[in-house]
Coordinates of C-alpha atoms in Angstrom, one line a residue:
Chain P
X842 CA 24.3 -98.8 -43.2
X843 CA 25.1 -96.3 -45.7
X844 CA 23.7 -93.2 -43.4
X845 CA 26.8 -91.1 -43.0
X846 CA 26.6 -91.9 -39.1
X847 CA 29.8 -93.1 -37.3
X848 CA 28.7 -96.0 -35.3
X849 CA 31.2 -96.2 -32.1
X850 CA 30.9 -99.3 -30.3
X851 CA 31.7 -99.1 -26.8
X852 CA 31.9 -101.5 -24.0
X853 CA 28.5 -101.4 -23.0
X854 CA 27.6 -102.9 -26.7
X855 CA 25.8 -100.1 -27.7
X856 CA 26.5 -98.1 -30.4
X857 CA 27.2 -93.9 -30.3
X858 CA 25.3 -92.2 -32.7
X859 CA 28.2 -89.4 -34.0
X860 CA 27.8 -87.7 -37.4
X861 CA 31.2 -85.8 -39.3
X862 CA 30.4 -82.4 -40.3
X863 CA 31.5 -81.7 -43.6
X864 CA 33.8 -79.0 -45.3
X865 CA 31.1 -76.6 -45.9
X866 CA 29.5 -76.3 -42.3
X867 CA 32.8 -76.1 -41.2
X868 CA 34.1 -73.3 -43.1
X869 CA 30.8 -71.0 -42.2
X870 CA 32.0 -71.9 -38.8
X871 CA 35.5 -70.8 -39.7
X872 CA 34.2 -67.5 -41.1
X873 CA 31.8 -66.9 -38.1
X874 CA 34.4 -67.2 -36.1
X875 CA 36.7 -65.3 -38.5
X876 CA 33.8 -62.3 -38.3
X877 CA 34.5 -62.8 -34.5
X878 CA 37.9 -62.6 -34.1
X879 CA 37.7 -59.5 -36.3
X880 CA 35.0 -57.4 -33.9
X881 CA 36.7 -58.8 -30.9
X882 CA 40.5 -57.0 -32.3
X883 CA 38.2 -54.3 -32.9
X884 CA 36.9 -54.0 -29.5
X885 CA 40.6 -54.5 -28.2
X886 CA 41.7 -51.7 -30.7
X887 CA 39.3 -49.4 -29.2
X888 CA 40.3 -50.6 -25.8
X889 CA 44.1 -49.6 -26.5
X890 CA 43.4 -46.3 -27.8
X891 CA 41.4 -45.0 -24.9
X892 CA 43.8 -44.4 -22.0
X893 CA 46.0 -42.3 -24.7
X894 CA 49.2 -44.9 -24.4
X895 CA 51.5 -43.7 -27.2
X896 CA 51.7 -44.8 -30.3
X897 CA 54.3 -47.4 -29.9
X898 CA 53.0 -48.8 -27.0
X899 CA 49.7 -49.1 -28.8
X900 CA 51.1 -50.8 -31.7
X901 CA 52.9 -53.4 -29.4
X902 CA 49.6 -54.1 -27.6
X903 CA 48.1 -54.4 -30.6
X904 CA 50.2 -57.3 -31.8
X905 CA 50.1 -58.8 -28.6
X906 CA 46.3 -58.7 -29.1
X907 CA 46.4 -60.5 -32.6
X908 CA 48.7 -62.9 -31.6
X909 CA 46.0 -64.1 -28.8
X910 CA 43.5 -63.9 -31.4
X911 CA 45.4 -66.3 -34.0
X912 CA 46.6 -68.7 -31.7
X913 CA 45.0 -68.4 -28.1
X914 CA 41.3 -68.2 -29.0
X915 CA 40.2 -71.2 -30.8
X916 CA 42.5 -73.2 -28.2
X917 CA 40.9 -71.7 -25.2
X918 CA 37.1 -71.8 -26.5
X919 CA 37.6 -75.4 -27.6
X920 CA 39.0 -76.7 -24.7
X921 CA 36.7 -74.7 -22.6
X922 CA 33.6 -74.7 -24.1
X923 CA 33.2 -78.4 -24.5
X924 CA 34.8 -78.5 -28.0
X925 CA 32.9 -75.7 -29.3
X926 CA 34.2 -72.2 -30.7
X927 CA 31.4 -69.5 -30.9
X928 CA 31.2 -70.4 -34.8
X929 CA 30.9 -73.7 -34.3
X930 CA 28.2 -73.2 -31.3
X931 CA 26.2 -71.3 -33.8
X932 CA 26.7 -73.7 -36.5
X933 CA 26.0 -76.7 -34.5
X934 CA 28.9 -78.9 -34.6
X935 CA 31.3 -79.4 -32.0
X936 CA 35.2 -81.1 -31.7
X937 CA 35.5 -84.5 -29.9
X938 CA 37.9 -87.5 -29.7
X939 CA 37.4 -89.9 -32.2
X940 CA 36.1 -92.0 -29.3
X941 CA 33.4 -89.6 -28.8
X942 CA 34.7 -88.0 -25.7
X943 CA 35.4 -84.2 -24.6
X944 CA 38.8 -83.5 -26.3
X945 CA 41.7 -82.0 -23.7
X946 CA 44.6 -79.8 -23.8
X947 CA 46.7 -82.1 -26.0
X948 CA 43.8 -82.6 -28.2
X949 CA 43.1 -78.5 -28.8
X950 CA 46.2 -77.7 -28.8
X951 CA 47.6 -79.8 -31.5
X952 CA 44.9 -79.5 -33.8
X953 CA 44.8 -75.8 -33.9
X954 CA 48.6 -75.4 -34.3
X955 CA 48.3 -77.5 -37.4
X956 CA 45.8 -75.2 -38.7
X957 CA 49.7 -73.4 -40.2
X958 CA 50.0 -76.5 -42.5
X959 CA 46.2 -77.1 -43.1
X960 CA 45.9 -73.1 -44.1
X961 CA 48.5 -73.7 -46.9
X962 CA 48.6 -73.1 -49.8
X963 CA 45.6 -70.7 -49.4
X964 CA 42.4 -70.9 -46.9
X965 CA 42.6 -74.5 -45.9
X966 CA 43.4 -75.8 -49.2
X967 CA 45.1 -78.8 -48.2
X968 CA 43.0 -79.2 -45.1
X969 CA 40.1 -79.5 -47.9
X970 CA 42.2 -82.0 -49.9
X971 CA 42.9 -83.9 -46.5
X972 CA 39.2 -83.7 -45.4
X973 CA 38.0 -85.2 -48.6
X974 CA 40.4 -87.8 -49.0
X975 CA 39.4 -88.7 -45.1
X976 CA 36.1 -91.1 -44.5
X977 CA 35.5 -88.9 -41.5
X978 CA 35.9 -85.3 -42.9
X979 CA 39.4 -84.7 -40.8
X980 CA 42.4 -82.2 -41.8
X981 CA 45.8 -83.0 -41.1
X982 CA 45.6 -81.2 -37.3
X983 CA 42.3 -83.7 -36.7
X984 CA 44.5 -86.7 -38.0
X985 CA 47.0 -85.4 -35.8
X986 CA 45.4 -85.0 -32.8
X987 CA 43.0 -87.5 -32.9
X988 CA 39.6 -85.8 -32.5
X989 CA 36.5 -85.1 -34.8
X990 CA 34.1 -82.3 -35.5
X991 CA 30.4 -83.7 -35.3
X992 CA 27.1 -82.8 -35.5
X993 CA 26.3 -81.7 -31.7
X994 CA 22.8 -83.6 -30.3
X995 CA 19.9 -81.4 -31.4
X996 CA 17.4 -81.2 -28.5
X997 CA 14.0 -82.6 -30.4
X998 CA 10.8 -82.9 -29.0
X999 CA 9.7 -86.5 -29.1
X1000 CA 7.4 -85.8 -32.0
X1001 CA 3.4 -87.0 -31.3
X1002 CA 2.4 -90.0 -33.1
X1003 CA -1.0 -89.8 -35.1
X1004 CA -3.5 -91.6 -33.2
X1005 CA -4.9 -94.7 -34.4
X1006 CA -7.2 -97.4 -32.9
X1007 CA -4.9 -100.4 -31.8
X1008 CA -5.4 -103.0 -34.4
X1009 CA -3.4 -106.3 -34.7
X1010 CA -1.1 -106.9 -37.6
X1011 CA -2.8 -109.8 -39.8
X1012 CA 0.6 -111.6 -39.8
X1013 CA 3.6 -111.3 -37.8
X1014 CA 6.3 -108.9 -38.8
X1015 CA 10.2 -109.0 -38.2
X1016 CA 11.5 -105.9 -36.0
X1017 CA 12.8 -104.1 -38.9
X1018 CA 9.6 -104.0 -40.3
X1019 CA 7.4 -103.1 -37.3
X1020 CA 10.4 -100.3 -36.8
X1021 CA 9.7 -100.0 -40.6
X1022 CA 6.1 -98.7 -39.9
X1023 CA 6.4 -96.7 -37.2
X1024 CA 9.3 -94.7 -38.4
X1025 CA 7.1 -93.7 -41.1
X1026 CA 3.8 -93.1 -39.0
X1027 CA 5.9 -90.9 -37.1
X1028 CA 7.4 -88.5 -40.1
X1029 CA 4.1 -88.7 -41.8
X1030 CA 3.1 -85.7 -40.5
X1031 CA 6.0 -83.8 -41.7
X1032 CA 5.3 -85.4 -45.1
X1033 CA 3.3 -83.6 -47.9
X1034 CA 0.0 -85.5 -48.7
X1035 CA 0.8 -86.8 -52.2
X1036 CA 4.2 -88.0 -50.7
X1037 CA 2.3 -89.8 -47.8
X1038 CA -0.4 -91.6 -49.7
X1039 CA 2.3 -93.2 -52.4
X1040 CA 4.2 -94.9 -49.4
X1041 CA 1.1 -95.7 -47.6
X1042 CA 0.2 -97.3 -51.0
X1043 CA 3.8 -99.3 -50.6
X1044 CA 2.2 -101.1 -47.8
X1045 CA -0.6 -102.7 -49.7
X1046 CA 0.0 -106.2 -49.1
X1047 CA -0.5 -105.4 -45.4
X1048 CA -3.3 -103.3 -45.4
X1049 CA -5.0 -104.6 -48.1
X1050 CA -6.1 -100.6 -49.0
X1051 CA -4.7 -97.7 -50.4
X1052 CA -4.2 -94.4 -50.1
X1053 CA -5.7 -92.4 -47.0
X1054 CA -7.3 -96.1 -45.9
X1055 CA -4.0 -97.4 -46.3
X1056 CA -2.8 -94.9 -44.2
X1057 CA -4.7 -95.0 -41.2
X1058 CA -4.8 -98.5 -41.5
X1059 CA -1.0 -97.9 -40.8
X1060 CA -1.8 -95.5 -38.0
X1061 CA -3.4 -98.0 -36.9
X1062 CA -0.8 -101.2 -36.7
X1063 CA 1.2 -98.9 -35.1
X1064 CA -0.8 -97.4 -32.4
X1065 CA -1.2 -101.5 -32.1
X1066 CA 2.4 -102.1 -32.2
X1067 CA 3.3 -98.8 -29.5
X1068 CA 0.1 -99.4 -27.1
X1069 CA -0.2 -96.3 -27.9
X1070 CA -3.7 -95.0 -29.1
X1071 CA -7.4 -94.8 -27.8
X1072 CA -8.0 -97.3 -25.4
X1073 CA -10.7 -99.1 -27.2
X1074 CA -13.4 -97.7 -29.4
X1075 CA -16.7 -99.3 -29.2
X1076 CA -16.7 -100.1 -33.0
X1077 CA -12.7 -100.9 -33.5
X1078 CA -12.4 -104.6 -34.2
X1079 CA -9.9 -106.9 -32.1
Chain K
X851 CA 5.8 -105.3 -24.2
X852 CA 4.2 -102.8 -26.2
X853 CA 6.4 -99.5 -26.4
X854 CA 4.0 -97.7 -24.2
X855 CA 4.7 -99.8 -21.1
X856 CA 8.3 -100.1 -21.9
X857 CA 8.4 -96.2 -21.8
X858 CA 6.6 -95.9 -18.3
X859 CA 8.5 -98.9 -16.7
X860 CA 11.8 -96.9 -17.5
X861 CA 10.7 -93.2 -17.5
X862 CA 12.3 -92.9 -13.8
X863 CA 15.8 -94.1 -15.0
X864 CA 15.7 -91.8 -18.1
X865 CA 14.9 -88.6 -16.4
X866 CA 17.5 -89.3 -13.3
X867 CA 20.1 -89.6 -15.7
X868 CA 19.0 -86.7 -17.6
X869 CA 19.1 -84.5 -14.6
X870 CA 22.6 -85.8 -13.9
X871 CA 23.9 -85.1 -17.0
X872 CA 23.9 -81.6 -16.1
X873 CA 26.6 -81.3 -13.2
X874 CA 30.8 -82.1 -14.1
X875 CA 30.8 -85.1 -12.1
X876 CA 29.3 -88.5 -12.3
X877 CA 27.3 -89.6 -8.8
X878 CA 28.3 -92.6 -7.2
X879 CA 25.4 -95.1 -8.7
X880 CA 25.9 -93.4 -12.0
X881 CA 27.9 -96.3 -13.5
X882 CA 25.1 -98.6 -12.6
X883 CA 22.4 -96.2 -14.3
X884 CA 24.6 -95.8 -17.2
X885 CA 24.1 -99.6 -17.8
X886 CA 21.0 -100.1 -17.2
X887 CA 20.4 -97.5 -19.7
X888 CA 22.2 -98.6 -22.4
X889 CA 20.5 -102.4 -21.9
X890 CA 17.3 -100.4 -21.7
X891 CA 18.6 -98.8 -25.5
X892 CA 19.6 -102.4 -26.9
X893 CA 16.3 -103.2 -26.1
X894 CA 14.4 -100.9 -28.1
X895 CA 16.9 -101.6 -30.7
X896 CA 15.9 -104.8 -31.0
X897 CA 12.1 -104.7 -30.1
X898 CA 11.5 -102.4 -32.9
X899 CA 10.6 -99.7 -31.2
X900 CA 9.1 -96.2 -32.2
X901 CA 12.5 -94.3 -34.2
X902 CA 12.0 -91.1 -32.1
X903 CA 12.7 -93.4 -28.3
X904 CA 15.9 -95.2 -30.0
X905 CA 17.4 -91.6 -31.3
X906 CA 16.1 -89.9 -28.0
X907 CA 17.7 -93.3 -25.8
X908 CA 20.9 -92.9 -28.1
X909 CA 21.4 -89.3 -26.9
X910 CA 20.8 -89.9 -23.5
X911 CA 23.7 -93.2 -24.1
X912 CA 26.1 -90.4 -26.0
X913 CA 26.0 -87.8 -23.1
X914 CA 26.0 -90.3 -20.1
X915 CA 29.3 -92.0 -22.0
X916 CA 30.9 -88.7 -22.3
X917 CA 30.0 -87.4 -18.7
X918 CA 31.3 -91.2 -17.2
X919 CA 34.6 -91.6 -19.2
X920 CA 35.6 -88.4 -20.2
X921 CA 36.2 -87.1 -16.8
X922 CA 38.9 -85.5 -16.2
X923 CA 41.8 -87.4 -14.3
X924 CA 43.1 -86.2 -11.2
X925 CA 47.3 -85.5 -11.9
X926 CA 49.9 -84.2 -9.4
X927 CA 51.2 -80.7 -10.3
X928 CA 52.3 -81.7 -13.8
X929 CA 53.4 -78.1 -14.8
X930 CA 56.4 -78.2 -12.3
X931 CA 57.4 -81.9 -12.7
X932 CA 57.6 -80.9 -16.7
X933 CA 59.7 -78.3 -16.1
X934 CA 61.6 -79.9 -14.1
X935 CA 62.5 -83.1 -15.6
X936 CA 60.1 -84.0 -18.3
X937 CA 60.7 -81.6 -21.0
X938 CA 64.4 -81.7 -20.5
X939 CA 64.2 -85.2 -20.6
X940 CA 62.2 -85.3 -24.0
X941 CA 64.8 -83.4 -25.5
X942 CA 67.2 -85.8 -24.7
X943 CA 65.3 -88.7 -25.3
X944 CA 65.0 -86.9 -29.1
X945 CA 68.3 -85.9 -29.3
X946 CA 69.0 -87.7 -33.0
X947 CA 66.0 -85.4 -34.3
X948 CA 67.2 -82.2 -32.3
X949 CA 70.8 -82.9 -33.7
X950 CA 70.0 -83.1 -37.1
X951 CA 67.9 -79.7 -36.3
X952 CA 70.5 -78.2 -35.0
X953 CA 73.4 -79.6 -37.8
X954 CA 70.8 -78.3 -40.8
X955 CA 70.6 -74.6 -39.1
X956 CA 74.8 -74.9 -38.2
X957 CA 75.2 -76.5 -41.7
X958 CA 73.8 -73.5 -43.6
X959 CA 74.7 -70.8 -41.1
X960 CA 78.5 -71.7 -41.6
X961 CA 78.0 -72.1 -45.6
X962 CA 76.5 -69.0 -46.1
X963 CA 78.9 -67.0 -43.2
X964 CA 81.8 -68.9 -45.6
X965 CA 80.8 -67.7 -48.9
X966 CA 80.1 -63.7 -47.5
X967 CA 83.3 -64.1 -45.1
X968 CA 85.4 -65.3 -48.8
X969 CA 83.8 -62.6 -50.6
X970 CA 81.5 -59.8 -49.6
X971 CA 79.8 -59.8 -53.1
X972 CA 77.9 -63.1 -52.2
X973 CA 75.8 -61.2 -49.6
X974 CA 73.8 -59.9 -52.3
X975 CA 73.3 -63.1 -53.5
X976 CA 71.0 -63.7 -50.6
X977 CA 69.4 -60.2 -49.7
X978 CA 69.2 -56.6 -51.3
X979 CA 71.6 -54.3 -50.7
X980 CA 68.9 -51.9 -49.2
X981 CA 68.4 -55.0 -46.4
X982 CA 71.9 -55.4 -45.9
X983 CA 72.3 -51.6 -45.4
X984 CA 69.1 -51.1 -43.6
X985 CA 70.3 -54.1 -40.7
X986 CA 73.3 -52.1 -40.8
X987 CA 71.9 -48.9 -39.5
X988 CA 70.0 -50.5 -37.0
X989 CA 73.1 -51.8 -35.0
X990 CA 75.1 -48.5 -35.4
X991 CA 75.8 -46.2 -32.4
X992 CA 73.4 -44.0 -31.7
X993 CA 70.8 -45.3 -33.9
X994 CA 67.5 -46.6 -33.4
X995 CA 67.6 -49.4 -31.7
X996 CA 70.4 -47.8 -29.6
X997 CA 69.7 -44.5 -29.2
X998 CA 67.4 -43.8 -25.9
X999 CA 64.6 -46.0 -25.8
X1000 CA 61.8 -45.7 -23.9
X1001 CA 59.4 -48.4 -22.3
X1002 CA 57.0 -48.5 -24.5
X1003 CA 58.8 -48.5 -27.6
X1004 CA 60.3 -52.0 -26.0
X1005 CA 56.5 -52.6 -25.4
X1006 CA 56.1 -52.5 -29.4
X1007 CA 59.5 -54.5 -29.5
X1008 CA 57.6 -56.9 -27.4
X1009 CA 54.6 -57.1 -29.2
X1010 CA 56.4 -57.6 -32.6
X1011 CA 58.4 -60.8 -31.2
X1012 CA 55.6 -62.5 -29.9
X1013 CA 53.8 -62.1 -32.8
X1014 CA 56.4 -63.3 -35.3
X1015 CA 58.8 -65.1 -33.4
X1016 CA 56.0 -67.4 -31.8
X1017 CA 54.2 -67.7 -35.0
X1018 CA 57.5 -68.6 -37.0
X1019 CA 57.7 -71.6 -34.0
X1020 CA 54.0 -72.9 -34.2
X1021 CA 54.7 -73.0 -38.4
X1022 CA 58.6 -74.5 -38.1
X1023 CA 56.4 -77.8 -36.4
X1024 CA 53.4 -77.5 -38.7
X1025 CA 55.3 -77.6 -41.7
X1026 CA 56.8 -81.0 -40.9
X1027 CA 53.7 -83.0 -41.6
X1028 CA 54.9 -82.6 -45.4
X1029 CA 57.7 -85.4 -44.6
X1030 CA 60.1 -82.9 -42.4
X1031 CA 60.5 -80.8 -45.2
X1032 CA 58.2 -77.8 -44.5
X1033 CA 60.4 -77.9 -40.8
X1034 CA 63.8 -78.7 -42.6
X1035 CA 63.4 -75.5 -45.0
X1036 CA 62.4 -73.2 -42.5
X1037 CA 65.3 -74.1 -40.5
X1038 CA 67.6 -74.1 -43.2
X1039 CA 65.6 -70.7 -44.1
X1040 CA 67.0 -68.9 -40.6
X1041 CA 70.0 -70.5 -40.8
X1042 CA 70.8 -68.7 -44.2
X1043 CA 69.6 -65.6 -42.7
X1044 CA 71.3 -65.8 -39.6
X1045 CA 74.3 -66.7 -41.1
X1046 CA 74.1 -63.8 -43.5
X1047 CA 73.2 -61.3 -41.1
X1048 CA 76.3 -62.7 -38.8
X1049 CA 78.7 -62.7 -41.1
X1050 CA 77.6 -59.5 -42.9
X1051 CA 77.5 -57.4 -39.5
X1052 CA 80.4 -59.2 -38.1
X1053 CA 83.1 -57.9 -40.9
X1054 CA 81.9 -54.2 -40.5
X1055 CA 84.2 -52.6 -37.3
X1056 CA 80.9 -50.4 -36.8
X1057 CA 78.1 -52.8 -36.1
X1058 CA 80.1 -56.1 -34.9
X1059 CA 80.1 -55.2 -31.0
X1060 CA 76.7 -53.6 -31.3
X1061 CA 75.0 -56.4 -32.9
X1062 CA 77.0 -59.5 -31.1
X1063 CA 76.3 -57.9 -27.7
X1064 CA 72.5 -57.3 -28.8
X1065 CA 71.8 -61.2 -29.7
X1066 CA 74.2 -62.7 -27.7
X1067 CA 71.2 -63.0 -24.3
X1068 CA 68.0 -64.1 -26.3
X1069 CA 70.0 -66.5 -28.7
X1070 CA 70.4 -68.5 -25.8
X1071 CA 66.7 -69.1 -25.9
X1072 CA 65.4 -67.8 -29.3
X1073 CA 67.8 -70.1 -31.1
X1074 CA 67.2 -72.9 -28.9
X1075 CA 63.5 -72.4 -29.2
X1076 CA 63.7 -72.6 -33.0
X1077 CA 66.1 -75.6 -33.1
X1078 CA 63.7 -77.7 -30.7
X1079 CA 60.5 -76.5 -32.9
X1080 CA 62.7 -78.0 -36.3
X1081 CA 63.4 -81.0 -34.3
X1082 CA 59.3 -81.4 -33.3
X1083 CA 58.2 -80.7 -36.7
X1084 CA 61.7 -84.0 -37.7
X1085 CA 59.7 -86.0 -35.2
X1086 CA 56.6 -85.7 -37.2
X1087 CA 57.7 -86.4 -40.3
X1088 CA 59.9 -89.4 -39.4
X1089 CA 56.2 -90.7 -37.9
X1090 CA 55.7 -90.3 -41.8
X1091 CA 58.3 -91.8 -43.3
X1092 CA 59.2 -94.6 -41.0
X1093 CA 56.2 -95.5 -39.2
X1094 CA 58.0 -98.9 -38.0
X1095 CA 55.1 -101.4 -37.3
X1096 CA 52.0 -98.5 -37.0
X1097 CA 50.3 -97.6 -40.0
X1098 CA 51.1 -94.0 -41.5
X1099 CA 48.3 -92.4 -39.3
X1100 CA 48.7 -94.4 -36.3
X1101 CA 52.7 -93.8 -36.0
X1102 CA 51.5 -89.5 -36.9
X1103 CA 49.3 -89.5 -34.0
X1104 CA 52.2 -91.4 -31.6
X1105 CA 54.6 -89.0 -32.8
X1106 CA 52.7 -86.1 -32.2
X1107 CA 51.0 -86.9 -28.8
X1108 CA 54.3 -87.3 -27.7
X1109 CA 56.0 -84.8 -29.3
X1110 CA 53.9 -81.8 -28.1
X1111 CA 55.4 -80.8 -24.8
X1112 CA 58.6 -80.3 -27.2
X1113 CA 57.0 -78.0 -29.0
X1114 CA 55.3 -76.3 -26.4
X1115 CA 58.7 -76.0 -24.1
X1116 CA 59.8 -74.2 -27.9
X1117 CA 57.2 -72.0 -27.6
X1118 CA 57.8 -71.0 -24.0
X1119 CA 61.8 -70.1 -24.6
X1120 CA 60.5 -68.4 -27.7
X1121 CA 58.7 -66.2 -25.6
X1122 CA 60.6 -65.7 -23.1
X1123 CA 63.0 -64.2 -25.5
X1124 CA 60.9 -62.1 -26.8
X1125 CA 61.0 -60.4 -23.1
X1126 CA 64.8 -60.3 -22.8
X1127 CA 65.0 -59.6 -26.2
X1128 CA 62.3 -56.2 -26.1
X1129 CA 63.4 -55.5 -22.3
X1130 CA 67.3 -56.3 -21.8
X1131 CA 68.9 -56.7 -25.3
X1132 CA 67.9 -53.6 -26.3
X1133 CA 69.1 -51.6 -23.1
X1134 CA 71.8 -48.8 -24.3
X1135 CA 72.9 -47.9 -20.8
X1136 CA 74.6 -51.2 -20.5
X1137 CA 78.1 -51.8 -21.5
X1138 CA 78.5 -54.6 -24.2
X1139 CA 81.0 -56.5 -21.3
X1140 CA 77.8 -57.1 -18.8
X1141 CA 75.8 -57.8 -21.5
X1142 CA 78.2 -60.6 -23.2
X1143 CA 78.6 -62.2 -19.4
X1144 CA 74.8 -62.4 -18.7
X1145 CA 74.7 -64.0 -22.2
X1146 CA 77.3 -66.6 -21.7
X1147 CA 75.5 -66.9 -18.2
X1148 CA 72.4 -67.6 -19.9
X1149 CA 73.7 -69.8 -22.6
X1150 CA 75.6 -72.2 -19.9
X1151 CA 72.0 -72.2 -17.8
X1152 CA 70.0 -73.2 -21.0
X1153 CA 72.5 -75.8 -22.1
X1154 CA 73.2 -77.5 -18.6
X1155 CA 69.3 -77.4 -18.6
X1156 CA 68.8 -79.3 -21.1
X1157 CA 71.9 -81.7 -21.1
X1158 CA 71.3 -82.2 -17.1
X1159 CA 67.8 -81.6 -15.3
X1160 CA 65.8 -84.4 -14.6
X1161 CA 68.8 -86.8 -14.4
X1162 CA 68.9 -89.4 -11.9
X1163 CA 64.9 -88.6 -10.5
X1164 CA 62.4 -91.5 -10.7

């Protein structure tokens, strides 16, 4: 399926649903965290400067401070907050092994070093080159180390499906196409109406109707289909 | 079964695993759960369910599969069996990559320390006379760096080594996923320098006991440090060019899982010098004599380190 999904199999024989975030979500990440990094020194600056250390003992504190920022921080927040920096929290993608799971020290470690080479010849140009040359959006480091940056798991509600009478489908249908129907009696809603009624009229050879007939019709196979729906209605017809 | 049933037949399974996802652990009977839910997933896969339970049954799978197999092993004190016989063993185990490291840094250290030692002229050739003059000052008596230093100048010292020299370690073994070369030429980069700066302080009477009794202690690391980042950085982009029976990707990967405690035991000398080189090196009162026998000290330690430790242990 072309759906940008990564399907992982695993040994249960089910099949992970992971989606690669691309170049641009990453790089507002990268500049969040940038933006990040930046008030944090800040912070540290203002830190340094209050006990009245001198000068050069500032200054080397300082550098220690910068060096932890380049180096330590997106280590340390990866590893440690389950694959995500603050950017990337805010964003809402997240590092993994390209076997879906939690990445480790090797994993963080490795690919943020290589950020030196991916960096070159200017911001991440070659990590852009690599990424779009990659099926799965990865810069060298990710090649490297082995891991992935996907789309975290958005918590959704389980959206409410329009409630129709329970109506048998006039003829059998295969599961693709029952999934078919209620896939698109469940995102009606979000739908706007002309939008609706022109794939409601798609289903004509089912419902024999069109338009807003057509649709509940639909609403109606599917409330069928789910056992979902008002029990019975005293003029719905078996 | 219509969806409806399906959902309240299973809604106890679903919501004990979604209340287990939250702790670090997996409970004893969560394997068994795990399964069930992923049959439970396969089903409504292939029933046709509603699009909303597969993705919402897919999420639960995803963050059950992570909590089961991605937790954490349980390991014996790694950090002191690596220092004690891993990392030395590593380097040996790489010694054709750390050789070549360390011939490319000798190669162009002696080149360069030839052409200045034949003829002063060449130094130019490779720096501006202000740089050559300015390295100069710093290692005369009385000057800067050795004219009364307090601690926190060495605490800006510090601060500068970490900052570069680590940073210069991290890119020497990032710059070898361009085939070796990015690591070769920065090697071959410090070599030149080094050599330069040697050879150039060396043949002036003023600075030559100053500077060789300055480096002498954090070479022993520093240099080592840099030589074993090279050789990581080799490692890599051998994986590139003779991936043996892996594809290109597959033998990077190898190389660099493996390769990584290299680079980190680079790092960690690298910064280690960095304190001897901002707290000791630097330290006027001592006479060059104890300063050249801790260094030899120090160079035999590092070298029977890494030639010896972690020979003969299972």
């Amino acid at each position: 399926m072309l759906d940008g999904h990564l399907h992982l199999q695993t040994p249960e024989g089910i099949t992970l649903p992971l989606t690669p975030a691309g170049p641009p979500k990453r790089a507002l990440a990268w500049l969040l965290d940038f933006i990040f990094r930046l008030l944090l020194g800040l912070f540290m600056v203002f830190l340094i400067n209050l006990p009245g250390f001198s000068g050069r003992l500032e200054t080397g504190l300082m550098l220690l401070v910068a060096f932890l920022l380049l180096w330590a921080y997106p280590v340390l927040f990866e590893i440690y907050g389950s694959g995500m920096t603050p950017g990337k929290r805010i964003v809402g993608i997240q590092v993994v092994r390209d076997n879906g799971l939690p990445i480790g020290w090797r994993e963080g470690v490795l690919r943020n070093l290589l950020r030196a080479a991916d960096f070159l010849p200017m911001w991440y140009g070659l990590g852009l080159v690599a990424m779009l040359l990659n099926s799965d959006f990865r810069r060298l480091g990710d090649v490297l180390a082995g891991t992935l940056v996907v789309y975290r798991p958005q918590k959704k509600k389980t959206k409410a499906m329009p409630t129709g009478t329970p109506r048998e489908l006039p003829f059998p249908l295969k599961p693709e196409e029952q999934h078919a129907i209620l896939d698109f009696v469940e995102r009606s809603g979000q739908l706007p109406p002309a939008r609706r009624f022109e794939l409601a009229n798609l289903a004509e050879p089912l419902t024999a109707c069109t338009g807003q007939a057509s649709l509940q019709r639909l609403q109606d196979y599917a409330a069928g289909l789910t056992g979902n729906g008002h029990a019975t209605r005293p003029d719905s017809q078996p | 079964m219509k969806q409806k049933l399906f959902e309240a037949h299973y809604a106890g399974l679903w919501q004990s695993i979604e209340a287990s996802l939250g702790s670090d652990t997996p409970a004893a009977d969560f394997p068994e759960r795990y399964r069930a839910l992923c049959h439970t997933l396969a089903l409504a896969r292939q029933r046709g369910y509603s699009p909303s339970l597969v993705a919402r049954l897919s999420e639960l799978a995803l963050g059950a599969h992570r909590l089961l197999y991605g937790a954490p092993e349980k390991r014996e004190l790694v950090l002191m069996r690596w220092v004690r016989r891993d990392f030395p063993r590593l380097v040996r185990a790489e010694w054709r990559v750390v050789l070549l490291s360390l011939g490319v840094f000798l190669f162009t250290a002696a080149l360069v320390a030839l052409a200045v030692y034949s003829n002063r002229d060449y130094a130019y050739s490779f720096s501006s006379a202000y740089e050559l003059s300015h390295y100069e000052s710093m290692y005369r008596d009385g000057l800067e760096r050795f004219g009364e230093r307090k601690a926190d100048s060495d605490m800006l010292m510090f601060g500068f080594y970490i900052w570069n020299n680590v940073s210069i370690c991290f890119r020497v073994f990032a710059g070898g996923v361009f085939f070796g070369l990015g690591s070769l030429l920065f090697v071959a980069f410090n070599g030149v320098h080094f050599g330069l700066i040697a050879t150039w302080l060396t043949l002036n009477p003023e600075t030559v006991n100053n500077f060789w009794s300055f480096v002498i202690t954090h070479a022993a690391l520093e240099l080592t440090g840099l030589i074993l980042a090279g050789a990581a950085g080799l490692r890599l982009g051998l994986a590139i060019l003779k991936p043996g029976r892996l594809s290109r990707g597959a033998s990077l990967r190898a190389a660099a899982g493996r390769i990584l405690p290299m680079l980190l035991g680079a790092a960690i000398m690298t910064f280690l010098a960095a304190f001897i080189e901002a707290f000791w090196s630097s330290r006027a009162d001592m006479p060059p004599l104890v300063k050249y026998m801790v260094g030899g000290l120090l160079w035999a330690a590092v070298l029977r380190y890494l030639l010896f430790a972690g020979r003969g242990e299972s």
